[in-house]
PDB file of C-alpha atoms in Angstrom:
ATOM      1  CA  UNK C1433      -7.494 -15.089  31.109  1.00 90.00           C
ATOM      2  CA  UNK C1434     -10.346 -15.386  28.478  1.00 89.00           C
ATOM      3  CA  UNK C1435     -13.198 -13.403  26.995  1.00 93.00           C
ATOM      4  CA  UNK C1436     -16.069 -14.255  25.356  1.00 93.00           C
ATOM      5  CA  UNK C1437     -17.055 -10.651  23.983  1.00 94.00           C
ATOM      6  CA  UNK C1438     -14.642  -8.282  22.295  1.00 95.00           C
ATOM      7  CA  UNK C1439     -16.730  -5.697  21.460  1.00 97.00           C
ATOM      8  CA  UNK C1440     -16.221  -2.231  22.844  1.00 97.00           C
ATOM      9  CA  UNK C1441     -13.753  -3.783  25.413  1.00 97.00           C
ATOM     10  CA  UNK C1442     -11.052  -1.094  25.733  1.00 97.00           C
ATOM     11  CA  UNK C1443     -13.194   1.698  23.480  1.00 97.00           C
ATOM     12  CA  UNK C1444     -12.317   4.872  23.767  1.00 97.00           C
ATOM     13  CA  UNK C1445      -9.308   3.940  26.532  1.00 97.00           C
ATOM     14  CA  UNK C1446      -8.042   7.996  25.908  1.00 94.00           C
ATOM     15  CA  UNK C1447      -4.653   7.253  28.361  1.00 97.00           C
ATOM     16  CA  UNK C1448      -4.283   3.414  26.875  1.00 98.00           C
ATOM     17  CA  UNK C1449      -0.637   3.275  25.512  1.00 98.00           C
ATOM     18  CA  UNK C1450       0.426  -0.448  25.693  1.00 97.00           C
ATOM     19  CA  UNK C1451      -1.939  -3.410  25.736  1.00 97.00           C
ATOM     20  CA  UNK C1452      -0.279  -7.227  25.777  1.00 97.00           C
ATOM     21  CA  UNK C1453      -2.808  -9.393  25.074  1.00 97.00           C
ATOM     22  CA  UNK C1454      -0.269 -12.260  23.717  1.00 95.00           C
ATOM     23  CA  UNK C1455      -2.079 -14.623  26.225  1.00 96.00           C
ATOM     24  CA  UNK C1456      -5.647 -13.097  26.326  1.00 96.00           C
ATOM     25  CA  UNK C1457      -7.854 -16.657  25.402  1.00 97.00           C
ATOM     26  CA  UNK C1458     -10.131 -15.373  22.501  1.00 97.00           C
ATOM     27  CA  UNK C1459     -11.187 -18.995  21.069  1.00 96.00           C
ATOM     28  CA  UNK C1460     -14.958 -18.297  22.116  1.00 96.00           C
ATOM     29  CA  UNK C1461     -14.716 -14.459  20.520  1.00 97.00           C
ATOM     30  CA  UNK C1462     -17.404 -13.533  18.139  1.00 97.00           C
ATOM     31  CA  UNK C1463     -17.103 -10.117  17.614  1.00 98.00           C
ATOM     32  CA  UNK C1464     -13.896  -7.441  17.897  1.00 98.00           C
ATOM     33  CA  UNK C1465     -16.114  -4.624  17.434  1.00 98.00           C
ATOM     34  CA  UNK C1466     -14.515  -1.188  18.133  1.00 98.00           C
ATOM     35  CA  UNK C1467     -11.982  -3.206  20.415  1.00 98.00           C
ATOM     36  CA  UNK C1468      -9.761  -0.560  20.681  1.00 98.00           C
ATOM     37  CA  UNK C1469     -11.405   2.081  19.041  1.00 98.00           C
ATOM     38  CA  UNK C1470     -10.377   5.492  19.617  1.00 98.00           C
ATOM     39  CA  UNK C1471      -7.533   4.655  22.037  1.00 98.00           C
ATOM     40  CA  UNK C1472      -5.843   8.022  20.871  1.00 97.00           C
ATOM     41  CA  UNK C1473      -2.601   6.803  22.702  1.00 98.00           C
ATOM     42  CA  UNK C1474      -1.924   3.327  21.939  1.00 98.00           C
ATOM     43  CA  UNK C1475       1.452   2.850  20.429  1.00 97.00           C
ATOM     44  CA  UNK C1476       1.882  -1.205  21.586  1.00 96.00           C
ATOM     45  CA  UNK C1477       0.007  -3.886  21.110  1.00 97.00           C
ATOM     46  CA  UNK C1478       0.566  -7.403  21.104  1.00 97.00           C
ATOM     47  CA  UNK C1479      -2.406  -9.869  19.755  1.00 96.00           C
ATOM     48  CA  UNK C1480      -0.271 -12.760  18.597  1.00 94.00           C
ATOM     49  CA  UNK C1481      -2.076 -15.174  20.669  1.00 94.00           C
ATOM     50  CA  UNK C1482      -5.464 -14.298  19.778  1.00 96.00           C
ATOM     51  CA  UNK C1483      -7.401 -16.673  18.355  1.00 97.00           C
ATOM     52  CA  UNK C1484      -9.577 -15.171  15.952  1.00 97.00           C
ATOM     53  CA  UNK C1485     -11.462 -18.799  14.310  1.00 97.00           C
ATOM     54  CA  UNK C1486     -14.980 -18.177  15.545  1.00 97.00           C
ATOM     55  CA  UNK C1487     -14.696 -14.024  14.897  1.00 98.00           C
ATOM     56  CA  UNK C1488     -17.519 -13.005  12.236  1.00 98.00           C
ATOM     57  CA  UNK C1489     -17.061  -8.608  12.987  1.00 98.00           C
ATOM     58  CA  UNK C1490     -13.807  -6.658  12.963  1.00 98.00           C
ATOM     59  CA  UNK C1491     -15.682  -3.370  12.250  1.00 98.00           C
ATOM     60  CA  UNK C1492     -13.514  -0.664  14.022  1.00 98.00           C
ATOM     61  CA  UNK C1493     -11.779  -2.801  15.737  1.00 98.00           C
ATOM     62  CA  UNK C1494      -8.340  -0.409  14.916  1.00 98.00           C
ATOM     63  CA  UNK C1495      -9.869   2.200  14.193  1.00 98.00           C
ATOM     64  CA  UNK C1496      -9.164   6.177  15.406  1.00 98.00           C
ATOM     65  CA  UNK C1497      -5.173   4.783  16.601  1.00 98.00           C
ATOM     66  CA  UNK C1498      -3.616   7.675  15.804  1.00 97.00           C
ATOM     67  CA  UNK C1499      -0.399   7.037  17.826  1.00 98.00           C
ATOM     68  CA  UNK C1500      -0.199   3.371  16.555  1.00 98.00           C
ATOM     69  CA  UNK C1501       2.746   2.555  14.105  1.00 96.00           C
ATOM     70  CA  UNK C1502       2.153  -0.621  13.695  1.00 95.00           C
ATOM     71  CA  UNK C1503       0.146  -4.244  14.328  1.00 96.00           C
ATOM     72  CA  UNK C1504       1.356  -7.615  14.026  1.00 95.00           C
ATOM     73  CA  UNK C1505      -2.105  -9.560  12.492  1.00 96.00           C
ATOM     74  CA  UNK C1506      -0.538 -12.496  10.907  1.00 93.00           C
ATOM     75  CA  UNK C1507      -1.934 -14.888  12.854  1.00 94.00           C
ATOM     76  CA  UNK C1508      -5.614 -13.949  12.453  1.00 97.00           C
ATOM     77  CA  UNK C1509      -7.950 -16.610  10.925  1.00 97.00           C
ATOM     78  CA  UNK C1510     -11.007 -14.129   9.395  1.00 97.00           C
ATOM     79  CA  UNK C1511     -12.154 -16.889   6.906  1.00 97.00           C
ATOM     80  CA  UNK C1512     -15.598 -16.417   8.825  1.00 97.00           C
ATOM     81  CA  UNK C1513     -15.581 -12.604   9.192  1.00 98.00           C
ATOM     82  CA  UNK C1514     -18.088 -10.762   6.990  1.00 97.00           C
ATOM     83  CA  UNK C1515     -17.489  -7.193   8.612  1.00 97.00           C
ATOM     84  CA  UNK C1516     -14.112  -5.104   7.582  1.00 98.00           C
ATOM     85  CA  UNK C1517     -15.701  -2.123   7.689  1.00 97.00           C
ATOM     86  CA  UNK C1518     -13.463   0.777   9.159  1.00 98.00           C
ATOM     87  CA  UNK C1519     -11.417  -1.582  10.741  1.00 98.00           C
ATOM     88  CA  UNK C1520      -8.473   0.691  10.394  1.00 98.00           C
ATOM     89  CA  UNK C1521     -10.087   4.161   9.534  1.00 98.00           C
ATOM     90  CA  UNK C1522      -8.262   7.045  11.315  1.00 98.00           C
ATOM     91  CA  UNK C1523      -5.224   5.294  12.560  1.00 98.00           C
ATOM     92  CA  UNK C1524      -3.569   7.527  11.105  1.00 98.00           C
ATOM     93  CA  UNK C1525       0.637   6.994  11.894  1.00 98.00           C
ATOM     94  CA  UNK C1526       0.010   3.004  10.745  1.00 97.00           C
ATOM     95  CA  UNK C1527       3.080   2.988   8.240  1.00 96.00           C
ATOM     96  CA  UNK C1528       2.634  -0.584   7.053  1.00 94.00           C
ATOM     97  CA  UNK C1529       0.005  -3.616   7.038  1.00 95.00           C
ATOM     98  CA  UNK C1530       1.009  -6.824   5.743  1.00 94.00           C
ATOM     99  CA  UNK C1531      -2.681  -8.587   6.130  1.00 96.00           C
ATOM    100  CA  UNK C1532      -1.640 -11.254   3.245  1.00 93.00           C
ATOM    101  CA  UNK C1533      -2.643 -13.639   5.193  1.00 94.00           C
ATOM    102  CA  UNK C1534      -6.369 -12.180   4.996  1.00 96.00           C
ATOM    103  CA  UNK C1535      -9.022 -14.616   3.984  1.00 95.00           C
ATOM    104  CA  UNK C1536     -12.197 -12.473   2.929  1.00 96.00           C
ATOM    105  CA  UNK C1537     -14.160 -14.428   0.664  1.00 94.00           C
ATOM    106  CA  UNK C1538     -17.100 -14.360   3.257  1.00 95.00           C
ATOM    107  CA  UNK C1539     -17.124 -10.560   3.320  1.00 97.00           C
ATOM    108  CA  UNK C1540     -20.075  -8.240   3.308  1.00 96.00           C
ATOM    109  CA  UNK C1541     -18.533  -4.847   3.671  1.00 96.00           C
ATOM    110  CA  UNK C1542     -14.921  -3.272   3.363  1.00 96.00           C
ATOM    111  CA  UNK C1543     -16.324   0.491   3.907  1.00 95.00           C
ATOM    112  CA  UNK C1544     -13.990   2.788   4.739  1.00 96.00           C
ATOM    113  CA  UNK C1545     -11.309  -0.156   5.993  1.00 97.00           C
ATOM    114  CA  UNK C1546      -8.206   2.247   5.209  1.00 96.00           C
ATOM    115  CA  UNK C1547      -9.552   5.393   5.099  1.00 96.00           C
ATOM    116  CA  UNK C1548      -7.661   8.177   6.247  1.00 96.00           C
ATOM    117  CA  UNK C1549      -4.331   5.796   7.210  1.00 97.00           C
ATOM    118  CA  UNK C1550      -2.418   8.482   6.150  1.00 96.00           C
ATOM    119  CA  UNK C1551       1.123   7.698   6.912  1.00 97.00           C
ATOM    120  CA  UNK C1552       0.325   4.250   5.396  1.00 96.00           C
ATOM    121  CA  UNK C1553       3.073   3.420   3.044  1.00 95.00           C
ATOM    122  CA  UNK C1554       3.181  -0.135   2.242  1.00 95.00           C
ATOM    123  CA  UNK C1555      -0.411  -2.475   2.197  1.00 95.00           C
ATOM    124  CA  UNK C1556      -0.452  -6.073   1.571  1.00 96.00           C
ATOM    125  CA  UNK C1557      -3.953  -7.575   0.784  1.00 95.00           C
ATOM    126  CA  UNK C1558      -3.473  -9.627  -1.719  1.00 93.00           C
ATOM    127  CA  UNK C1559      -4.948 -12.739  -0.397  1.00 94.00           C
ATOM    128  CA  UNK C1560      -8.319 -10.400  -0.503  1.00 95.00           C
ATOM    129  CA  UNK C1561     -11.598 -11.740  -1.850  1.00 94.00           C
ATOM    130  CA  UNK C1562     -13.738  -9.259  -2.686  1.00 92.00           C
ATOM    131  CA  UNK C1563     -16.987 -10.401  -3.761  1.00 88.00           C
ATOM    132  CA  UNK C1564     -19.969  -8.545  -6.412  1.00 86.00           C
ATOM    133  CA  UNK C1565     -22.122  -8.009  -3.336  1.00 84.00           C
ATOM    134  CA  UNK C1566     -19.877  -6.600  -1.016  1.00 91.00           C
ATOM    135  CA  UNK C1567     -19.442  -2.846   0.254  1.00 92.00           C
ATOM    136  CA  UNK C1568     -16.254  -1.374  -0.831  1.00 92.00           C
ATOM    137  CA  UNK C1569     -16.822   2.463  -0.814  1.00 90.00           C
ATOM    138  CA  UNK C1570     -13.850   4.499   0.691  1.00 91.00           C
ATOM    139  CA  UNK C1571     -11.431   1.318   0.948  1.00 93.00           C
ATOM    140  CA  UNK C1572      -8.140   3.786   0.428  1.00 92.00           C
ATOM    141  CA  UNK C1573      -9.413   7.240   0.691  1.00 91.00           C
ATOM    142  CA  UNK C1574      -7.204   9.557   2.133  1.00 92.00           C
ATOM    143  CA  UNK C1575      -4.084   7.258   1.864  1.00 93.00           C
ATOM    144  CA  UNK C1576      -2.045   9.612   0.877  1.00 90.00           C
ATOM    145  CA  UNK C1577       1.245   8.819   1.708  1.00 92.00           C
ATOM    146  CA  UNK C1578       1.055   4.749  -0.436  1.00 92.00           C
ATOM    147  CA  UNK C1579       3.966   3.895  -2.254  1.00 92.00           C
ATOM    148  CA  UNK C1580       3.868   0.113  -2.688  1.00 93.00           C
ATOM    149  CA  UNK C1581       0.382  -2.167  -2.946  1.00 94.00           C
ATOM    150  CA  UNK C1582       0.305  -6.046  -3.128  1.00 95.00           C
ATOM    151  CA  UNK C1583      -3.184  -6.578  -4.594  1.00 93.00           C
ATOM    152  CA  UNK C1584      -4.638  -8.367  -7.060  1.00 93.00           C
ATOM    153  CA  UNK C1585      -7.712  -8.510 -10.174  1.00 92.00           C
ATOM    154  CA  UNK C1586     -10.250  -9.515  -7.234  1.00 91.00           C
ATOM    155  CA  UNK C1587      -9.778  -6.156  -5.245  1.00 92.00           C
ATOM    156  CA  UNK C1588      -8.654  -3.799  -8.484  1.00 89.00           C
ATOM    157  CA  UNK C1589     -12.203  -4.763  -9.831  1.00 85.00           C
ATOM    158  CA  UNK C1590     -14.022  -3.806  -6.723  1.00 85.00           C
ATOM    159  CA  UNK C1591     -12.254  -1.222  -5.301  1.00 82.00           C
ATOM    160  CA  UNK C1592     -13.381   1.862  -7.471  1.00 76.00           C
ATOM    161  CA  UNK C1593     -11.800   4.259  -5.170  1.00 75.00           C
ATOM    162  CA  UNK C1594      -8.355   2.165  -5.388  1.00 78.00           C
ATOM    163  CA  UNK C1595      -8.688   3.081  -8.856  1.00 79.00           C
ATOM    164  CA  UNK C1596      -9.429   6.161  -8.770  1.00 76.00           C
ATOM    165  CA  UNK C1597      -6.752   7.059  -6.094  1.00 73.00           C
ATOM    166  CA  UNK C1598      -3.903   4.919  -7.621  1.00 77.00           C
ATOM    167  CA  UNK C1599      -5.045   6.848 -11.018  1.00 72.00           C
ATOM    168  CA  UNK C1600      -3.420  10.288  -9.478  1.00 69.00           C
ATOM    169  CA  UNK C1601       0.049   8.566 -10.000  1.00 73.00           C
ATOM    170  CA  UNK C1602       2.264   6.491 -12.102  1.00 82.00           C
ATOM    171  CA  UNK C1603       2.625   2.896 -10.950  1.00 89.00           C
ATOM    172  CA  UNK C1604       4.891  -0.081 -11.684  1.00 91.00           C
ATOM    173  CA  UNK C1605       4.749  -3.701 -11.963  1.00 93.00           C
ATOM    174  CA  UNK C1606       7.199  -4.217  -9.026  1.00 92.00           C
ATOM    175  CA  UNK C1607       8.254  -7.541 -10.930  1.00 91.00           C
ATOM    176  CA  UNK C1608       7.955  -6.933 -14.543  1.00 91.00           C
ATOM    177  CA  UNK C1609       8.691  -3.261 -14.634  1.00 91.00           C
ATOM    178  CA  UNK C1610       4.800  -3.156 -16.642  1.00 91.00           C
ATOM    179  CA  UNK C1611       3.559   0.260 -16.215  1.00 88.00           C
ATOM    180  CA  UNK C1612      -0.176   1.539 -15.430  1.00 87.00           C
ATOM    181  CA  UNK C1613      -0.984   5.044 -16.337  1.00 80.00           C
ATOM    182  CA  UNK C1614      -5.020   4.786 -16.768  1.00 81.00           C
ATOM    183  CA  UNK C1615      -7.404   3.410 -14.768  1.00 82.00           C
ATOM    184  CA  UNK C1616      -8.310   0.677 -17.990  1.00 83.00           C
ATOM    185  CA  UNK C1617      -4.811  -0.365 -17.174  1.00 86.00           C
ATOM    186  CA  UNK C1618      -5.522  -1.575 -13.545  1.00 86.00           C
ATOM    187  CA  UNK C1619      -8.940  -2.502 -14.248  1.00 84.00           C
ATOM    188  CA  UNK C1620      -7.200  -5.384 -16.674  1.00 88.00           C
ATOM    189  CA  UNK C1621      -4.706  -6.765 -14.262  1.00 91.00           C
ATOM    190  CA  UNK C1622      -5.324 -10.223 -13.757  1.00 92.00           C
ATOM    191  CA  UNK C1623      -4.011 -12.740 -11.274  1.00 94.00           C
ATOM    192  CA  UNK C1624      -1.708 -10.911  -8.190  1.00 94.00           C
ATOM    193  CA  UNK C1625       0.480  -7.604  -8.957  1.00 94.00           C
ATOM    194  CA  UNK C1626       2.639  -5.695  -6.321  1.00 95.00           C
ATOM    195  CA  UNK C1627       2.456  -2.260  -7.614  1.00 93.00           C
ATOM    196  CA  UNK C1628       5.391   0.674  -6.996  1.00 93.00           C
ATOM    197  CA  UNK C1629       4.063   4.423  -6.534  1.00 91.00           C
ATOM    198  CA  UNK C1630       6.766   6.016  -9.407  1.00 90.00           C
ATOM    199  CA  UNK C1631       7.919   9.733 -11.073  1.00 86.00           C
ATOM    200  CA  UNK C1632       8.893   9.900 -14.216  1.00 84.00           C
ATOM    201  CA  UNK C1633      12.326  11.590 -14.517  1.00 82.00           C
ATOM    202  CA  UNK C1634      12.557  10.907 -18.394  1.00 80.00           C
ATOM    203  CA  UNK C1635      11.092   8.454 -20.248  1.00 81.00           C
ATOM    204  CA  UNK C1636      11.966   5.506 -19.365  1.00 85.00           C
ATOM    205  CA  UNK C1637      13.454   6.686 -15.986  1.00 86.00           C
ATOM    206  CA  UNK C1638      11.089   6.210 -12.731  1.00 89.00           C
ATOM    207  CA  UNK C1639      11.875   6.836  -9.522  1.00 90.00           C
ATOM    208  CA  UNK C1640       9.861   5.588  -6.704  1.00 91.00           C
ATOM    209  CA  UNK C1641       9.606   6.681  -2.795  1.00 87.00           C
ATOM    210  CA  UNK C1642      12.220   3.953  -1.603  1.00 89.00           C
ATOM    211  CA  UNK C1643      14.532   5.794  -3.881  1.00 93.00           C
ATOM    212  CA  UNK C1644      14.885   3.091  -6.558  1.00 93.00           C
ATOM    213  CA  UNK C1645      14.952   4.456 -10.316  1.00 91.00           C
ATOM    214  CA  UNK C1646      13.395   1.776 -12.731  1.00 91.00           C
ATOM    215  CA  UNK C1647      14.572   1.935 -16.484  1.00 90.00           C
ATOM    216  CA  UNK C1648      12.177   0.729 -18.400  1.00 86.00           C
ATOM    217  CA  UNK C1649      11.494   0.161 -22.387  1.00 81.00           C
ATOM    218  CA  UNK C1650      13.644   2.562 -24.393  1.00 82.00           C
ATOM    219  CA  UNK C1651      15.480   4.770 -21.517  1.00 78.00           C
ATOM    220  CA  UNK C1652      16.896   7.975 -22.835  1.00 71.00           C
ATOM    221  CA  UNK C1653      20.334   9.321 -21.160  1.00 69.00           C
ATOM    222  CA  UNK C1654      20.229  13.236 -21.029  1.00 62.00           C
ATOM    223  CA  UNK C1655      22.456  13.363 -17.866  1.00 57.00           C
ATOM    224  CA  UNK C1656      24.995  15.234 -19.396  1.00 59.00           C
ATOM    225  CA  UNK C1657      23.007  17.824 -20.113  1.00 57.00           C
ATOM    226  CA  UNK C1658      22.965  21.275 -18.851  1.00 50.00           C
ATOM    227  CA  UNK C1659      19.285  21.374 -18.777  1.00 49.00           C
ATOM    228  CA  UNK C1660      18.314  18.386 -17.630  1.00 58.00           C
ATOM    229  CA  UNK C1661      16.916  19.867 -14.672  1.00 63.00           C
ATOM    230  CA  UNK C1662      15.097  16.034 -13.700  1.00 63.00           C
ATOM    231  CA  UNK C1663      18.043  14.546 -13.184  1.00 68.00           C
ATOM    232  CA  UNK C1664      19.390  16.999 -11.113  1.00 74.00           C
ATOM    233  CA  UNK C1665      16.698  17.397  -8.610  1.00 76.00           C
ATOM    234  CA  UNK C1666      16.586  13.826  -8.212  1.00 80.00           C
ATOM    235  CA  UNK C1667      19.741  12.041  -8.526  1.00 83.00           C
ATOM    236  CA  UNK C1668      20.503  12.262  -4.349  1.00 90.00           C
ATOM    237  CA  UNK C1669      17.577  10.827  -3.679  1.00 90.00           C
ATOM    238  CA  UNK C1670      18.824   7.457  -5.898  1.00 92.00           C
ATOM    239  CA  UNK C1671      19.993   4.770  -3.387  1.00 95.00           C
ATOM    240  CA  UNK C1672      19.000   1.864  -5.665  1.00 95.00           C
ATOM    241  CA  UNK C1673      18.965   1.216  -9.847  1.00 93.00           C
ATOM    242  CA  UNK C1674      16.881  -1.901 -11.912  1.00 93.00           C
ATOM    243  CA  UNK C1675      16.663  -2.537 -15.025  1.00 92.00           C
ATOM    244  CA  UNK C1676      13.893  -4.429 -16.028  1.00 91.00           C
ATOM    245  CA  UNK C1677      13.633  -6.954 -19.506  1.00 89.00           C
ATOM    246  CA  UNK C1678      13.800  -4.927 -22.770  1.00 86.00           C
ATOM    247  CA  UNK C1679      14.929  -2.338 -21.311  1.00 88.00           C
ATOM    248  CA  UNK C1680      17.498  -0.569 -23.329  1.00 88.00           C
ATOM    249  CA  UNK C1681      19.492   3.187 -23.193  1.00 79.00           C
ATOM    250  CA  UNK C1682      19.940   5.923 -26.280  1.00 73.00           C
ATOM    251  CA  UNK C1683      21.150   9.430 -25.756  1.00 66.00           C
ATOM    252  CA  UNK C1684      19.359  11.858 -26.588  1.00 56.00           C
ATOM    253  CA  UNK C1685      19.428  15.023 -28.427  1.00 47.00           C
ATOM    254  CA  UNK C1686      15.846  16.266 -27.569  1.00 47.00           C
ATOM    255  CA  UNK C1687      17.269  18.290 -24.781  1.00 43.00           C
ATOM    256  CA  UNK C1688      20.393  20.137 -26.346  1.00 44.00           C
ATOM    257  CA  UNK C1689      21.336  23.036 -26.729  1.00 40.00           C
ATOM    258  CA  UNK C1690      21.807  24.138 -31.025  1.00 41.00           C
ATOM    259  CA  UNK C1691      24.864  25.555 -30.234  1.00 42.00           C
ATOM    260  CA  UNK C1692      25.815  22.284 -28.597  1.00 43.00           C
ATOM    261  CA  UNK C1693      27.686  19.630 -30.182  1.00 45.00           C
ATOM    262  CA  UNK C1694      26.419  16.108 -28.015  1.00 45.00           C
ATOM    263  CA  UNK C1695      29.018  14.003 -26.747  1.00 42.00           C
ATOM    264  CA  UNK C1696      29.974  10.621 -28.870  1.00 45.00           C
ATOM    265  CA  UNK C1697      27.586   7.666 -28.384  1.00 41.00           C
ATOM    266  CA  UNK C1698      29.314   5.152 -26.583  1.00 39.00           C
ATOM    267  CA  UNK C1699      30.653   1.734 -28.815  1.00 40.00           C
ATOM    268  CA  UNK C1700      28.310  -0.433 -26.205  1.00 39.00           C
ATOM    269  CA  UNK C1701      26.164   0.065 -23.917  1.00 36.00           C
ATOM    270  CA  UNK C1702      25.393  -3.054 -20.903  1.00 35.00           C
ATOM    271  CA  UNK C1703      22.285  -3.026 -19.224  1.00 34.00           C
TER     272      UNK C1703
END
């Protein structure tokens, strides 16, 4: 089977649930616009054999999925695609998009691509391009639920609402343990960063949604204290501990009580 237009071909299929499309020819396909838009119901689909070479509009083309968990795109060529506009707006149970693979550099528009993926947890773009001309307004709006972004300087420099959402929390360097608390901070990555939504237990001590605490710089131990409150919310949620480079532990006796006296530092401490 082949087609030779994408666009509005299963829009708004309200009682589509499944759709394997693994053998669908596509190698004449210009345009995947609102492909499956709106298919309320879809949970399945399989578009590994597309071929997407001669595609130049993806706008919609995943958008309004709500039942849809998740989409295998790692075959997709889109170095001649110049429309990402709202390609996944609305879908919102998509838990995880690896799109590394994504060449944009021919990109007019990335309006609204993610906006409202709500259960969206972990996004890798960072093979994305994102040019001074192009549209980039609502690219994570309404993302609520990220925890971990592959990205890099390209799309932190575009993306002002990536900044300004990632600004609402703490992040981490997944490799270097480097933290970025402001929004100058982002805006000076350079080069390609996976970033790791955190909470900071003490200083030093950040926990992030997979349940792995990072220790970082000069880590403070107050768990033995009475009123350490942090650690006692959080330490069954812990499944996971690294310590990154120059990262180094002290107790503390910020926390204690006057009355109090604080427990012997120990001879050595290995991190």
């Amino acid at each position: 089977a082949s087609i030779d237009n994408g666009i509005k071909l299963f829009f708004r299929g309200r009682n589509l649930i499944s759709a394997d499309l693994s053998h669908l020819d596509t190698s004449d396909v210009e345009s995947f616009d609102r492909m499956f838009c709106s298919c309320a119901k879809l949970t399945t689909v399989d578009l590994s054999g597309f071929d997407t070479s001669n595609v130049t509009n993806m706008h919609s083309m995943i958008a309004g999925c709500g039942s849809l968990t998740s989409v295998d795109l790692s075959g997709f060529d889109t170095s001649n695609v110049t429309e990402f506009s709202n390609m996944f707006a609305d879908s919102s149970s998509l838990t995880e998009l690896d799109l590394s693979n994504f060449t944009t550099s021919n990109a007019t528009s990335f309006k609204n691509m993610f906006k409202n993926c709500s259960s969206l947890e972990v996004l890798d773009i960072n093979g994305f391009e994102i040019s001074e001309a192009a549209k980039v307004l609502d690219f994570v709006t309404g993302c609520t639920a990220l925890s971990e972004i592959s990205t890099n300087d390209s799309v932190l420099g575009r993306a002002a609402d990536m900044i300004y959402s990632l600004t609402n929390w703490g992040w981490v360097n997944k490799m270097t343990g480097e933290r970025y608390p402001t929004s100058a901070a982002l805006q000076a990555i350079t080069g390609k960063v996976t970033l790791v939504k955190i909470t900071q237990l003490y200083p030093g001590w950040y926990l992030d949604a997979a349940g792995c605490l990072h220790l970082t710089g000069a880590v403070k131990n107050n768990s033995d204290d009475s009123d350490a409150t942090q650690w006692k919310n959080f330490k069954d949620q812990i499944k996971s501990v690294v310590a990154y480079p120059g990262a180094s532990i002290s107790n503390s006796a910020s926390h204690k009580h006057t009355t109090r006296t604080p427990p012997p530092s120990p001879a050595r401490v290995y991190v």
